[in-house]
XYZ file of C-alpha atoms in Angstrom:
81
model
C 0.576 28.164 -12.980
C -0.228 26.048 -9.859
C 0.985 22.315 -9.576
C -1.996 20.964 -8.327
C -5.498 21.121 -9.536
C -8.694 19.471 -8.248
C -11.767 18.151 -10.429
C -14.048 16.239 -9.163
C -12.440 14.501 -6.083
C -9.079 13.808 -8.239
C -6.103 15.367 -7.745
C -3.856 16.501 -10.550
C -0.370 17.246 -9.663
C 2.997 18.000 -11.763
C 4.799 15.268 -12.262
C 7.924 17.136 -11.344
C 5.696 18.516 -8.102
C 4.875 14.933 -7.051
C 8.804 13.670 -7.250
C 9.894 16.465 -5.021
C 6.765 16.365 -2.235
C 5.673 13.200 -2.117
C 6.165 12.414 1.495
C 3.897 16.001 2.095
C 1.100 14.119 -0.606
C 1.241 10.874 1.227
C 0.906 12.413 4.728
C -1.511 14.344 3.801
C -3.779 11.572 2.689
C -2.402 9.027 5.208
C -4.935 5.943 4.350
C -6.013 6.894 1.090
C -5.114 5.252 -2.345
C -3.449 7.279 -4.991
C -3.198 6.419 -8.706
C -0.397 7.533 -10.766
C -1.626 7.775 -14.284
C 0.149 9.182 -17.520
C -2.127 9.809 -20.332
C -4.747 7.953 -18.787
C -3.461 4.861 -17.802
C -2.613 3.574 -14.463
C 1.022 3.032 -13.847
C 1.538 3.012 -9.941
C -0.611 2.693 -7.451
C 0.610 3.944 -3.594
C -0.864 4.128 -0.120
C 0.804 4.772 3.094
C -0.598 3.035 5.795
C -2.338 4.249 9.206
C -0.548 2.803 12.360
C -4.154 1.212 12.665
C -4.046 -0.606 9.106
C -0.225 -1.779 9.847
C -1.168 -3.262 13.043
C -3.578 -5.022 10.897
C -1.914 -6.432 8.425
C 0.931 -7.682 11.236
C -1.653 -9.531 12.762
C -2.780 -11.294 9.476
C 0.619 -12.199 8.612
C 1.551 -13.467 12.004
C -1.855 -15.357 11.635
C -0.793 -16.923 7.781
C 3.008 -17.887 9.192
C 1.668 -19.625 12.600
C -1.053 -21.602 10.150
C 1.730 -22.581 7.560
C 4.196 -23.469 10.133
C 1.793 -25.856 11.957
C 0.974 -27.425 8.381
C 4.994 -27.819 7.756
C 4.783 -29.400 11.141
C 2.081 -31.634 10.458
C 3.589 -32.803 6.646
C 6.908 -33.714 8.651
C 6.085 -35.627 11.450
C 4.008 -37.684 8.444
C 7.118 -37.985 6.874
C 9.134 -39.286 9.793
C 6.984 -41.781 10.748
């Protein structure tokens, strides 16, 4: 009996398969979302990143800590004065 079966663009694997290869699974669809559901009903979601999409999200969190930090800034010197 195989561990992984395929209908209609979803994936079914063994639970048992998934715990013991899922760095294989993950590289294998490096940018892609999968959904961990038992009986039906999402439990986990998971997604491993391109170097692209990390970049990415570096940049927008550099962005949202330079913009917070310059509204600290502002709401002190207000203070101080």
């Amino acid at each position: 009996m195989s561990s992984i079966k395929e209908e209609n663009g979803i994936i079914n694997l063994n639970t048992n398969f998934l715990r013991l290869n899922l760095t294989k699974i993950l590289k294998e669809h490096m940018g892609e979302t999968i959904y961990i559901t038992k009986q039906r009903i999402l439990v986990a979601e998971l997604k491993a990143y391109t170097e692209e999409e990390k970049k990415e999200a570096e940049i927008t969190i550099a962005k949202m800590l330079i913009e917070n930090s310059n509204m600290n800034d502002e709401k002190i010197n207000d203070e101080e004065w």
